[in-house]
Coordinates of C-alpha atoms in Angstrom, one line a residue:
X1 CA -8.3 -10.5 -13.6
X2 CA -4.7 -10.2 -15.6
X3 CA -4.7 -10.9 -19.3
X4 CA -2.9 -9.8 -22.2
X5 CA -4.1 -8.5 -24.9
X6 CA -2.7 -8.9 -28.5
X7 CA 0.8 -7.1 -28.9
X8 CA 0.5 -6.6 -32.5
X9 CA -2.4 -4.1 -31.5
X10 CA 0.0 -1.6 -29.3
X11 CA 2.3 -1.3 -32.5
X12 CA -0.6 -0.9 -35.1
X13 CA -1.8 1.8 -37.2
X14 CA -5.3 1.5 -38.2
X15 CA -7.2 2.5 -41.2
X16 CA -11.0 2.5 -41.2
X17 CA -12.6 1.7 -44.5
X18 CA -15.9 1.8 -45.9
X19 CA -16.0 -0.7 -48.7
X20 CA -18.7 0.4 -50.7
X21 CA -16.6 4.2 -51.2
X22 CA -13.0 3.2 -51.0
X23 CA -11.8 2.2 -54.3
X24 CA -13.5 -0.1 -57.1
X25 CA -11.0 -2.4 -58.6
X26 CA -11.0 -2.7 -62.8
X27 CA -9.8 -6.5 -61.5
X28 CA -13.5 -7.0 -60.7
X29 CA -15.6 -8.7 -63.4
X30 CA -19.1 -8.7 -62.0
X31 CA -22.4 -10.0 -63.6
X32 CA -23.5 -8.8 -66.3
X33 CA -26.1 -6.0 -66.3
X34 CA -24.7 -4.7 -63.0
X35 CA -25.2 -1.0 -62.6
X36 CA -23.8 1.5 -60.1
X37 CA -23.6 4.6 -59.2
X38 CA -21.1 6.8 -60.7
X39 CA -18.1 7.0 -58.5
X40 CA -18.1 10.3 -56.3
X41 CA -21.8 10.8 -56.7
X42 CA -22.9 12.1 -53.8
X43 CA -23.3 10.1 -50.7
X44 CA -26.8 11.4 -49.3
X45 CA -28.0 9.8 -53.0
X46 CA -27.1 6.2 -50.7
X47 CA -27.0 3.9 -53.4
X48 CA -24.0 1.5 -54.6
X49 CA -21.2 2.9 -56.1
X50 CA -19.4 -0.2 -56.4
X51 CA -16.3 -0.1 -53.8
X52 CA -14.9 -3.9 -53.4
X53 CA -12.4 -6.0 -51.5
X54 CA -9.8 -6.0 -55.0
X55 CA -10.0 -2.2 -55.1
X56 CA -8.7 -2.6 -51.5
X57 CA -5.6 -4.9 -52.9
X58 CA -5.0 -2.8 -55.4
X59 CA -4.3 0.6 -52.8
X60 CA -2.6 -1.7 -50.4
X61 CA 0.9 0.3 -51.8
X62 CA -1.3 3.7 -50.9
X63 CA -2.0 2.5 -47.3
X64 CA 1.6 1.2 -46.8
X65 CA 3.2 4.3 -48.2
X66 CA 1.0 6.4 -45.8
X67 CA 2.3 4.1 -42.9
X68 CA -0.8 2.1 -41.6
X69 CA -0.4 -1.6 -40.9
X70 CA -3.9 -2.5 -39.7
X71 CA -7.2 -2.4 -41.8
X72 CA -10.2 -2.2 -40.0
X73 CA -13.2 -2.9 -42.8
X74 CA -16.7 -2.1 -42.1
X75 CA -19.3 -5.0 -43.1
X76 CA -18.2 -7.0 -45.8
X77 CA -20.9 -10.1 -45.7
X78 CA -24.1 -10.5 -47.9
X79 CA -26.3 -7.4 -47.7
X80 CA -28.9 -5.3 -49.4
X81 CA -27.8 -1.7 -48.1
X82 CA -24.1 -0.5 -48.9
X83 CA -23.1 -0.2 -45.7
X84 CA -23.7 -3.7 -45.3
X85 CA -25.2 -4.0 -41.2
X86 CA -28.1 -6.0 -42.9
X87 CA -26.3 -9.4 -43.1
X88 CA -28.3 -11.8 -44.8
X89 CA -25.6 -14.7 -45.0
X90 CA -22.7 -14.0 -42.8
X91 CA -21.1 -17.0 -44.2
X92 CA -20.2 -15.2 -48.2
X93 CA -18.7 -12.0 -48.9
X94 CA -20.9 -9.6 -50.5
X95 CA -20.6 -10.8 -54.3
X96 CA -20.8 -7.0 -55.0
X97 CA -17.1 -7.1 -53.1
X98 CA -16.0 -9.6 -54.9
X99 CA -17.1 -12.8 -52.5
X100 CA -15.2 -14.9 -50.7
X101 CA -12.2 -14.9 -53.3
X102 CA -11.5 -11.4 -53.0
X103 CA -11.1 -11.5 -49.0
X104 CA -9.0 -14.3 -49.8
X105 CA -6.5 -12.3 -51.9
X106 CA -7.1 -9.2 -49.6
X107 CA -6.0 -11.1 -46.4
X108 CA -3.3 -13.2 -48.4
X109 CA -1.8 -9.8 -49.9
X110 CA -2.1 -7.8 -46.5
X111 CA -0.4 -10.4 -44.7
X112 CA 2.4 -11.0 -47.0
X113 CA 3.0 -7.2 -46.0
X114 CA 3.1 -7.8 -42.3
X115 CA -0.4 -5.8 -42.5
X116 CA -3.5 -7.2 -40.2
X117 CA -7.1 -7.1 -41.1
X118 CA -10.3 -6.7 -39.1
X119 CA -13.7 -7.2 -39.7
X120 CA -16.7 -5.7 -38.5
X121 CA -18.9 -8.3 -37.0
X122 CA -22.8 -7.6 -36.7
X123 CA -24.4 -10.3 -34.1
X124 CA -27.1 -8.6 -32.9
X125 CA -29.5 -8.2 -35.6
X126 CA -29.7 -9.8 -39.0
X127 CA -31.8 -8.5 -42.4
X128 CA -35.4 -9.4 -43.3
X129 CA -33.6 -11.5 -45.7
X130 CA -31.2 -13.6 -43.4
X131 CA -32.4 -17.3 -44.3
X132 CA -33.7 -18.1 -41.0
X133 CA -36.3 -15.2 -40.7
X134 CA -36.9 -15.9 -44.5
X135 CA -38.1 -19.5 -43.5
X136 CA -40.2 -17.2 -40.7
X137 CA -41.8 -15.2 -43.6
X138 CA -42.3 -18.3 -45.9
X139 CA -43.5 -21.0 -43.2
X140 CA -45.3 -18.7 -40.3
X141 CA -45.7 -20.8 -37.4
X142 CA -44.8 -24.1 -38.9
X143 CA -41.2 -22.7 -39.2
X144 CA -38.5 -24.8 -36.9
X145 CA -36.6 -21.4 -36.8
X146 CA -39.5 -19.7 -35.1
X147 CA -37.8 -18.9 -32.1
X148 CA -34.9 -17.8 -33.4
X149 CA -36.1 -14.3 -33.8
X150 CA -38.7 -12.6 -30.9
X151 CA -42.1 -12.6 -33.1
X152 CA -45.0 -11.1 -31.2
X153 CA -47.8 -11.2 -33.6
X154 CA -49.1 -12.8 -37.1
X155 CA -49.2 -12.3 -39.6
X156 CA -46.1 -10.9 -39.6
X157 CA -45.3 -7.2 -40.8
X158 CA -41.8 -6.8 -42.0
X159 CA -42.7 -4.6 -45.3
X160 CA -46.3 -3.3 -44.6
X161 CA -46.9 -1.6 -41.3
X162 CA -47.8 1.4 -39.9
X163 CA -48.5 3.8 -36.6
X164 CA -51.5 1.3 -36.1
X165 CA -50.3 -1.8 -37.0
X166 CA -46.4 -1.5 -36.9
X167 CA -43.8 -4.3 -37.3
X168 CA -44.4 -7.2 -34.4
X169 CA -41.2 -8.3 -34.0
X170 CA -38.0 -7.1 -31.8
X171 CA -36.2 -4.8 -34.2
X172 CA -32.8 -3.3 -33.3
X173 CA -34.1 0.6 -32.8
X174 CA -37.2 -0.6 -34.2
X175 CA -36.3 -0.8 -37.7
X176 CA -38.3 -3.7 -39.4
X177 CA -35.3 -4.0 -41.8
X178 CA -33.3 -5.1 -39.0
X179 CA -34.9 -8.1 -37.0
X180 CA -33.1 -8.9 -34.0
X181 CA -31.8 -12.5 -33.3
X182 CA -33.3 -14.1 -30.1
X183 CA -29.6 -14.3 -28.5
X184 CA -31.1 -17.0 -25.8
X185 CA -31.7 -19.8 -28.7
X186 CA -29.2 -22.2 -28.2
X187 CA -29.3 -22.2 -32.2
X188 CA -28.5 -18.7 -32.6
X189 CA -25.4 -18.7 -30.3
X190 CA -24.0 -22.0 -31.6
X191 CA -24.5 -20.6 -35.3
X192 CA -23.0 -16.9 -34.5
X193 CA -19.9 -18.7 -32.5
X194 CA -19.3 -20.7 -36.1
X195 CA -19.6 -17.4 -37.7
X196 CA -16.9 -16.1 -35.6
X197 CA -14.5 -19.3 -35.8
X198 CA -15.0 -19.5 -39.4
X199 CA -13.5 -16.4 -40.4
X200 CA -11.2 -16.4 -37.4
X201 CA -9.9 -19.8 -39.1
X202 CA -10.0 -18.6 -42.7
X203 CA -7.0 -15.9 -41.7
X204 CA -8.9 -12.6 -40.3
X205 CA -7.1 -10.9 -37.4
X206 CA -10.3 -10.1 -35.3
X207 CA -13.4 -8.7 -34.9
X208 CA -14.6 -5.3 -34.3
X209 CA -18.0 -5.6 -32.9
X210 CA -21.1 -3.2 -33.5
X211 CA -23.2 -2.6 -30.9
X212 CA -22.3 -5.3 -28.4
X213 CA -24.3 -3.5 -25.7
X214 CA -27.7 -4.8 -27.5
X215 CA -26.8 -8.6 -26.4
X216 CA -27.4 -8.1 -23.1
X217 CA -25.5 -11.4 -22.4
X218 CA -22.4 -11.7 -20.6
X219 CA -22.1 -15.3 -21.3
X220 CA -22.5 -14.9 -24.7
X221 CA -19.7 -12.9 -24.9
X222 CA -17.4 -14.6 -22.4
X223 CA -18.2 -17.9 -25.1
X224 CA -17.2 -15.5 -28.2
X225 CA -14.1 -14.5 -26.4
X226 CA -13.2 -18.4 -25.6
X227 CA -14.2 -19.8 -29.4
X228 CA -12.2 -16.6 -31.4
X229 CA -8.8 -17.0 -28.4
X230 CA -8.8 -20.8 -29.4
X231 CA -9.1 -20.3 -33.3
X232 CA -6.2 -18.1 -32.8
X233 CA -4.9 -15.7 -29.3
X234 CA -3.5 -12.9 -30.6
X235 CA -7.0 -12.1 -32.5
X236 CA -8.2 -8.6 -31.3
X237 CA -11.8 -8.0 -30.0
X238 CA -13.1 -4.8 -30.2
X239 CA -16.0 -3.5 -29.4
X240 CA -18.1 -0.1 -30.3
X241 CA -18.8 1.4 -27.1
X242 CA -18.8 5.1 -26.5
X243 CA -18.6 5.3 -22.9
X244 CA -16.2 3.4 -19.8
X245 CA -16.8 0.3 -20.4
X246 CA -15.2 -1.1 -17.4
X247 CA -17.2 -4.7 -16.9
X248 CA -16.4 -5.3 -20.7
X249 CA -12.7 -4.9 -20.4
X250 CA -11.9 -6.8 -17.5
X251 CA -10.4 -9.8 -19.4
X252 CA -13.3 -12.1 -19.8
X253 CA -14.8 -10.2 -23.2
X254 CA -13.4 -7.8 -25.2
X255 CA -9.5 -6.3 -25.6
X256 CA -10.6 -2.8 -26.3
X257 CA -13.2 -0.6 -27.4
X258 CA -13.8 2.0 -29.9
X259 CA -12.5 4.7 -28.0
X260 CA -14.5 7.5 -28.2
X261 CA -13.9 9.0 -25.0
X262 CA -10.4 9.9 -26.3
X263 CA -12.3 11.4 -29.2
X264 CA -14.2 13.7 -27.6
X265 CA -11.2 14.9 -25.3
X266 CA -9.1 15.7 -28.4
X267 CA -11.9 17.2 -30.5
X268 CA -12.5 19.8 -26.7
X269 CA -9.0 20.8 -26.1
X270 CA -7.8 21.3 -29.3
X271 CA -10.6 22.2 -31.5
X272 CA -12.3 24.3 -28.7
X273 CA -12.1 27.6 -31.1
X274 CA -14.6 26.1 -34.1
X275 CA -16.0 23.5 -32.3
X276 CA -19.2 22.4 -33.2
X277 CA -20.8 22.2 -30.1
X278 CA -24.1 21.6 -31.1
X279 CA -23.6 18.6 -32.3
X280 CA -23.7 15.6 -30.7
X281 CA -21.8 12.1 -32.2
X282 CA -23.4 9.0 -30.8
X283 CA -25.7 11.5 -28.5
X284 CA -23.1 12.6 -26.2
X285 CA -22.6 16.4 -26.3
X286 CA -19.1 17.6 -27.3
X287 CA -17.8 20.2 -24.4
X288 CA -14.6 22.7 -25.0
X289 CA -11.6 22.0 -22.6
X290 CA -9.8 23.7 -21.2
X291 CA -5.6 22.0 -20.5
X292 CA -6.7 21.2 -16.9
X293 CA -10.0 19.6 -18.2
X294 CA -8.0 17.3 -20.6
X295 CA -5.2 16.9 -17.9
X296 CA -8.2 15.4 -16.1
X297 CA -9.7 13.7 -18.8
X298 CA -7.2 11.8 -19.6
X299 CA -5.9 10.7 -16.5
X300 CA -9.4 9.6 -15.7
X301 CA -9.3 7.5 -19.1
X302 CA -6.0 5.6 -18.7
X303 CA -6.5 5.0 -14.9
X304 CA -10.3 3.0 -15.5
X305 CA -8.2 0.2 -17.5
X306 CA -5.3 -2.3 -16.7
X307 CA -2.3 -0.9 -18.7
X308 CA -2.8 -3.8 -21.2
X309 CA -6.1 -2.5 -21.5
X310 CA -5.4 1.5 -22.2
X311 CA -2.4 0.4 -24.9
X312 CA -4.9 -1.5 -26.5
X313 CA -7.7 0.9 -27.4
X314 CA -9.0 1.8 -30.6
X315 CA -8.3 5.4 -30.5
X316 CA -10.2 7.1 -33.8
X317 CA -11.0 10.8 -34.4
X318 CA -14.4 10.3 -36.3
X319 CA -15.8 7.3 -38.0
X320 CA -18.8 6.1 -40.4
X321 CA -21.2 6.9 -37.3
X322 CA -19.5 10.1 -37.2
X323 CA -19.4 13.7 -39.0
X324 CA -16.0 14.0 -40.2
X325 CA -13.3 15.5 -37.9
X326 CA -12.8 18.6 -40.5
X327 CA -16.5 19.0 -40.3
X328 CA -17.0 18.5 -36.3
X329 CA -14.0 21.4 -36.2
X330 CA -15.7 23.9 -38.8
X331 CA -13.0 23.4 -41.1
X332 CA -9.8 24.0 -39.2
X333 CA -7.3 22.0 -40.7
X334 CA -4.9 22.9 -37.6
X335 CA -6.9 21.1 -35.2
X336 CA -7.2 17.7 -37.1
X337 CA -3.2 17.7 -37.3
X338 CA -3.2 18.4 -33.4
X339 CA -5.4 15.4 -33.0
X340 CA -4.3 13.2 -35.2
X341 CA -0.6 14.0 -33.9
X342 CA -2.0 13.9 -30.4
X343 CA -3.1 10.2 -31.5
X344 CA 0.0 8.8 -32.9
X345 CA 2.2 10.2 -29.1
X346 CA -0.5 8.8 -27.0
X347 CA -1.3 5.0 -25.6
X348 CA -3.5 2.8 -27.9
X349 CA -3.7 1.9 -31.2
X350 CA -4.7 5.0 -33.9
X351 CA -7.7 4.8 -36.5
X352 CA -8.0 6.7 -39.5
X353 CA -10.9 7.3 -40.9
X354 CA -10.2 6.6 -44.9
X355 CA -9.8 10.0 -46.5
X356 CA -9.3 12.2 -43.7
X357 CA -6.0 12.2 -44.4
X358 CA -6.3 14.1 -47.9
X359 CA -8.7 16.4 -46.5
X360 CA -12.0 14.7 -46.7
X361 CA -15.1 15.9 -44.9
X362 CA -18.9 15.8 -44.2
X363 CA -21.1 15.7 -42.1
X364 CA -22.6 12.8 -40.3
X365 CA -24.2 10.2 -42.2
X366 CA -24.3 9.7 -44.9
X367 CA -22.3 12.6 -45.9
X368 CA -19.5 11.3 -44.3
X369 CA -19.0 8.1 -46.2
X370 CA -18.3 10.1 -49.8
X371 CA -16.4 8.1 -52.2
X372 CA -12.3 8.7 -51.9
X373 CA -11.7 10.6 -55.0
X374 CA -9.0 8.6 -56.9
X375 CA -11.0 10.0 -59.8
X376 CA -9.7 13.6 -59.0
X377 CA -6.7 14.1 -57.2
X378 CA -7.0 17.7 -57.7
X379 CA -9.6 17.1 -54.2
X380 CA -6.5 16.1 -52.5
X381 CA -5.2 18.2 -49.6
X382 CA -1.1 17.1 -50.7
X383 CA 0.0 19.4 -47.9
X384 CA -2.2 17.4 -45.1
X385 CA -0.8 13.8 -46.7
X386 CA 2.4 14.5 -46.0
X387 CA 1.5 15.6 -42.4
X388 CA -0.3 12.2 -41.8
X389 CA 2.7 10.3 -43.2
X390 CA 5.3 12.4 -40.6
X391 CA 2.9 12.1 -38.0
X392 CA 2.9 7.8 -38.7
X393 CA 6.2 7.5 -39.0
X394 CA 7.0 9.6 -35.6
X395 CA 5.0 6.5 -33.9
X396 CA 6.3 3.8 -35.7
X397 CA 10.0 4.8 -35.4
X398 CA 10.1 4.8 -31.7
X399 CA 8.8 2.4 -30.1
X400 CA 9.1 4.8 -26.7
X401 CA 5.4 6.5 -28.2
X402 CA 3.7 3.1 -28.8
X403 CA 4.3 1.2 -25.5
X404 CA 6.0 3.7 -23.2
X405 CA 4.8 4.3 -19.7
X406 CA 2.5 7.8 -19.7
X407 CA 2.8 10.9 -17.4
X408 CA 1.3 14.1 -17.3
X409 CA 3.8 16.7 -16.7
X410 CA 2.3 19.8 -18.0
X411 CA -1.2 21.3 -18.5
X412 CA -1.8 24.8 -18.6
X413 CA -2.7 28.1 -20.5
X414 CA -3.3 26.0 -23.8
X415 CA -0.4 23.7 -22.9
X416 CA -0.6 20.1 -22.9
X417 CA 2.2 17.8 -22.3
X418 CA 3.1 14.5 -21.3
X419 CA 6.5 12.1 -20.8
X420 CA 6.5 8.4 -22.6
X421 CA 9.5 6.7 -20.6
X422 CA 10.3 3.1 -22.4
X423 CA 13.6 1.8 -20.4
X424 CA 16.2 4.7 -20.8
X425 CA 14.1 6.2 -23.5
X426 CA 12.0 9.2 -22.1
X427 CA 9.9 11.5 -24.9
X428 CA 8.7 14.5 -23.6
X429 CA 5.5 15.5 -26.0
X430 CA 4.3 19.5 -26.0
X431 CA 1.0 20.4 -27.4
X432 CA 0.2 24.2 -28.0
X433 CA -3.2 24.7 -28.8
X434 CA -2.5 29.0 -29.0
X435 CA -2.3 30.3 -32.0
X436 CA 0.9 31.9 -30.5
X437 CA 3.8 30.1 -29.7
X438 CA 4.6 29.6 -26.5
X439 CA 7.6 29.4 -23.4
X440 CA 7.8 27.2 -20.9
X441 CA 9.9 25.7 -18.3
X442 CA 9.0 22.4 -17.7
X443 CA 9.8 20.2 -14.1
X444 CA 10.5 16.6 -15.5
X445 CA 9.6 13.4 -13.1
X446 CA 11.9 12.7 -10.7
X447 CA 12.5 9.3 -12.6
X448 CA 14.2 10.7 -15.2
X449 CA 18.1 11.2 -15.7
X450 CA 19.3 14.5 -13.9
X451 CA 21.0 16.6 -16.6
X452 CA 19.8 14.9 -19.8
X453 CA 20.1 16.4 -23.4
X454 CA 16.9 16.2 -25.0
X455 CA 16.8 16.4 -29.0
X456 CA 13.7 17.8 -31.0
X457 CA 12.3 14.2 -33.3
X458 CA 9.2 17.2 -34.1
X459 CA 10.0 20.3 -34.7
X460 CA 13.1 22.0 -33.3
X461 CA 15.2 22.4 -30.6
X462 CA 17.3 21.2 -28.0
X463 CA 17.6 21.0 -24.2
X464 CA 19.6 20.5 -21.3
X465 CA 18.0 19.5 -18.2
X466 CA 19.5 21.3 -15.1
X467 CA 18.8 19.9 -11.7
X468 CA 15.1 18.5 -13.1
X469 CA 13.7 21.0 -15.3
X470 CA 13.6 22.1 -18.6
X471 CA 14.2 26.0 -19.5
X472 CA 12.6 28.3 -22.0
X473 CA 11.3 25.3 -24.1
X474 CA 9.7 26.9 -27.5
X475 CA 6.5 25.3 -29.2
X476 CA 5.1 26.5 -32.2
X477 CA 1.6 28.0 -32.1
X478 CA -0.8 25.3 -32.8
X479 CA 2.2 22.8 -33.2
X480 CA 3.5 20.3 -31.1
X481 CA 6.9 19.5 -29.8
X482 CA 8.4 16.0 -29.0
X483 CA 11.7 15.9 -27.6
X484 CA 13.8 12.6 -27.0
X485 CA 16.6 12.5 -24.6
X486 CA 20.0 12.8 -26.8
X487 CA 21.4 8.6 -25.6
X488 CA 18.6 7.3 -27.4
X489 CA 18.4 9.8 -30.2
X490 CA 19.3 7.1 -33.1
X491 CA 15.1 5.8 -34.7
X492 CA 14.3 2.9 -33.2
X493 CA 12.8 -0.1 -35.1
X494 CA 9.1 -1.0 -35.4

C-alpha cells in the first residue's frame, strides 16, 4: 500500500516534555490555596510540582536556540496523577496546566515559530473519574453508560479490593485506577474519534499514541487514521510500540512509531563499555554490539519499512518510560554524544528527551522525570549544550542527513559508517566507538562521483577519492566524522 507520510516529520527535531517537570510559568495565576511541591524536589516523592503549558511558552526561545522544531508533550488533559495517563475529561486541559487557554497560546506561539506540537493521546483506558465510569459508580446497573466499560461483578470495587475480592472490571495491567474503555461500544469509538478531531481541529499537529497495542482493533484504528487525515493530512500519527511493527505501518494506521529498536542499537554499539545490561526498558533486554551486529541491525530496521516509513520514525534515545540515556550508560557522557549525533546523521525524525541535553539523569521511573533545574543552572552540563546544539544544527543545515538515501559502507573493529546521497550531495558519516582514533580506507558506492573532494562539516579533514576509495581517513576516538563532497560544500537550507 503507498502513502506518504507527513514531510514536515523528515525535517523535524523533536523534544519530549513532561509537563508536570519542565518549567512552571510565573504567567500562571491558579486558584487560590493551590499547593505544590517545591520545584526540583525529588521525583520518587511523585507529587505535583506545578509544570504548565505557559512555562512551555515561556522557554519556547530555549528550545529554538537549542535547534528543535517539534514538541512532543506527554498528557496534557484532566487528570489526578502528574503524569496525567488517567484522563478524566479528555475534552479540557489539565486546569493545573493552565486549561484550554494555555494550549491555545502554546500552539499559537509555537506555530508563529514554524514549530509543530504533538500530543499524547491515551484511548485505551480512562480514570476512575472519567464521567462515564463515574455515572457507573453513581448509577450501578441503572447507568445507560454500562457498557461502556467491561464490568464483571457488583458491586463494583474501584477503591476497596483485595487478593480475595479484587477490582471486577477490565483494568489496563490490572490497575483499578485505570478502567479500560469497552473499545467495541459504538459510543466509545464515536466519542474517542471526536476526541481526536477536536484537537486535530483546534491546531495540534498529531497524536502520539500510548499503548495502541491494547485496542486490539484494527478498524478502530484504520477510522482514527481517516477522521485525524480529514481534519488535517499532514497530522503525524505515532504510535508507542517497541518492537517491528510492520501491520501497523502499512499505510492504513499509523505514520511511525516510537522507535525503540533504533534505541537499543545505539545504546549496544556505542555504549557497549558501561552498558547496563541488566536492565531491561520496556522488558526487552539491552545486548552489546558489536559494528557487524549494528551493520545488521540497522539494515534489518530500514529494510522492514517503505522508505516513507523509516524517514518517518520517531527515533528517541530514552523517554519517561525509560531510565535516562546517562543512566542506562553508567554515566559516560561520550556515549550519549555518539548517540545522539548518530541520531541527528541517520533516517527519521530525532527525540530528545527534555534535559538530557544539560546532563540530566535517573533512572527509570520516576527518577527519570526530575524537574529541569532552571532553579540552578550550576546542574547544567554547558559543555554537553553546546554539543546538542552542533549536533542539531549539522541536521538541520543539510538537508542530505534528513532525507538522503542510506548505505552502509563500513562496519568494523569499532567502526561504523554509512553514505546519505541526496541528488549530487553524498555525506559520508564515520562513527568510532574506540577510545583510540582510528585509520581507515574506505571503498565508496559505485554511485558516487569517481575522484570527489570530500570536506570535513564534523571534525576535520579532507579527502580525495582515487579510483573509488578513500585513503587514510582519520576519526577521533569516540568521535565521529562527516565528510561532504567539496561541490556541495556551501550549508544547505532547512
Amino acid at each position: 500500500m503507498s502513502f506518504r507520510t507527513p514531510d514536515w516529520v523528515k525535517h523535524a527535531v523533536f523534544y519530549q516534555i513532561f509537563p508536570d517537570r519542565f518549567a512552571r510559568s510565573p504567567r500562571l495565576v491558579h486558584t487560590p490555596g493551590i499547593q505544590f511541591k517545591p520545584w526540583g524536589s525529588p521525583p520518587e516523592e511523585q507529587g505535583f510540582q506545578g509544570g504548565d503549558l505557559l512555562g512551555v511558552v515561556d522557554k519556547l526561545d530555549y528550545l529554538q536556540e537549542l535547534g528543535v522544531n517539534a514538541i512532543y508533550l506527554n498528557p496534557i488533559f484532566a487528570s489526578a496523577s502528574n503524569h496525567r495517563y488517567h484522563t478524566y475529561d479528555y475534552m479540557q486541559v489539565d486546569p493545573l496546566l493552565g486549561g484550554n487557554r494555555a494550549l491555545r497560546e502554546l500552539l499559537d506561539a509555537a506555530h508563529a515559530r514554524n514549530m509543530y506540537v504533538v500530543l499524547d493521546g491515551v484511548f485505551n483506558h480512562a480514570s476512575r473519574g472519567f464521567w462515564a465510569f463515574h455515572h457507573i459508580l453513581e448509577c450501578g446497573g441503572d447507568s445507560p453508560y454500562i457498557d461502556w466499560f467491561i464490568v464483571r461483578g457488583w458491586p463494583l470495587r474501584p477503591y476497596e479490593h483485595s487478593a480475595e475480592k479484587p477490582h471486577n472490571y477490565d483494568a489496563w495491567w490490572d490497575l483499578p485506577a485505570l478502567p479500560k474503555f469497552n473499545i467495541k461500544n459504538p459510543g466509545v469509538r464515536k466519542y474517542l474519534l471526536d476526541v481526536a478531531r477536536y484537537w486535530i481541529d483546534s491546531g495540534i499537529d498529531g497524536w502520539r499514541l500510548d499503548v495502541p497495542e491494547e485496542i486490539n482493533d484494527a478498524e478502530f484504528w484504520r477510522a482514527f487514521r481517516a477522521t485525524v487525515k480529514e481534519g488535517n493530512p499532514d497530522a503525524y500519527i505515532v504510535g508507542e510500540i517497541w518492537h517491528e511493527a510492520r501491520e501497523w505501518l502499512a499505510g492504513d494506521r499509523f505514520d511511525a512509531v516510537m522507535n525503540y529498536v533504533f534505541s537499543r542499537l545505539a545504546l549496544g554499539f556505542f555504549g557497549a563499555e558501561t552498558l547496563r545490561t541488566d536492565y531491561k526498558p520496556g522488558g526487552y533486554t539491552l545486548v552489546t554490539l558489536d559494528a557487524g551486529d549494528l551493520a545488521a541491525g540497522v539494515h534489518h530496521m530500514l529494510s522492514i519499512y517503505s522508505w516513507e516509513v523509516a524517514q518517518a520514525q520517531l527515533n528517541l534515545l530514552d523517554s519517561h518510560d525509560t531510565a535516562r540515556t546517562l543512566w542506562t550508560v553508567g554515566g559516560d557522557e561520550s556515549t550519549l554524544r555518539l548517540c545522539t549525533l548518530f541520531q541527528m546523521t541517520m533516517p527519521g525524525a530525532p527525540c530528545i528527551y527534555y534535559g538530557d541535553e544539560i546532563g540530566m539523569t535517573g533512572a527509570t521511573d520516576p527518577f527519570c522525570r526530575g524537574a529541569f533545574p532552571w532553579h540552578d543552572t550550576g546542574q547544567w552540563n554547558y559543555e554537553l549544550l553546546d554539543f546538542f546544539k552542533r549536533a542539531i544544527r549539522l541536521r538541520r543545515q543539510h538537508a542530505v542527513l534528513r532525507t538522503g538515501a542510506y548505505e552502509t559502507i563500513y562496519a568494523a573493529h569499532g567502526v561504523f559508517g554509512f553514505v546519505r546521497s541526496l541528488g549530487s550531495r553524498h555525506a559520508v558519516v564515520l562513527f568510532n566507538r574506540n577510545r583510540e582514533a582510528q585509520q581507515i580506507d574506505l571503498t565508496l558506492p559505485a554511485h558516487l562521483p569517481t575522484n570527489s573532494r570530500f570536506s570535513a562539516i564534523w571534525n576535520q579533514g579532507e579527502y580525495t577519492a582515487l579510483d573509488g576509495r578513500l585513503h587514510g581517513v582519520k576519526i577521533p576516538p569516540r568521535e565521529a566524522l562527516v565528510l561532504l563532497n567539496e561541490l556541495e560544500f556551501a550549508p544547505l537550507p532547512g
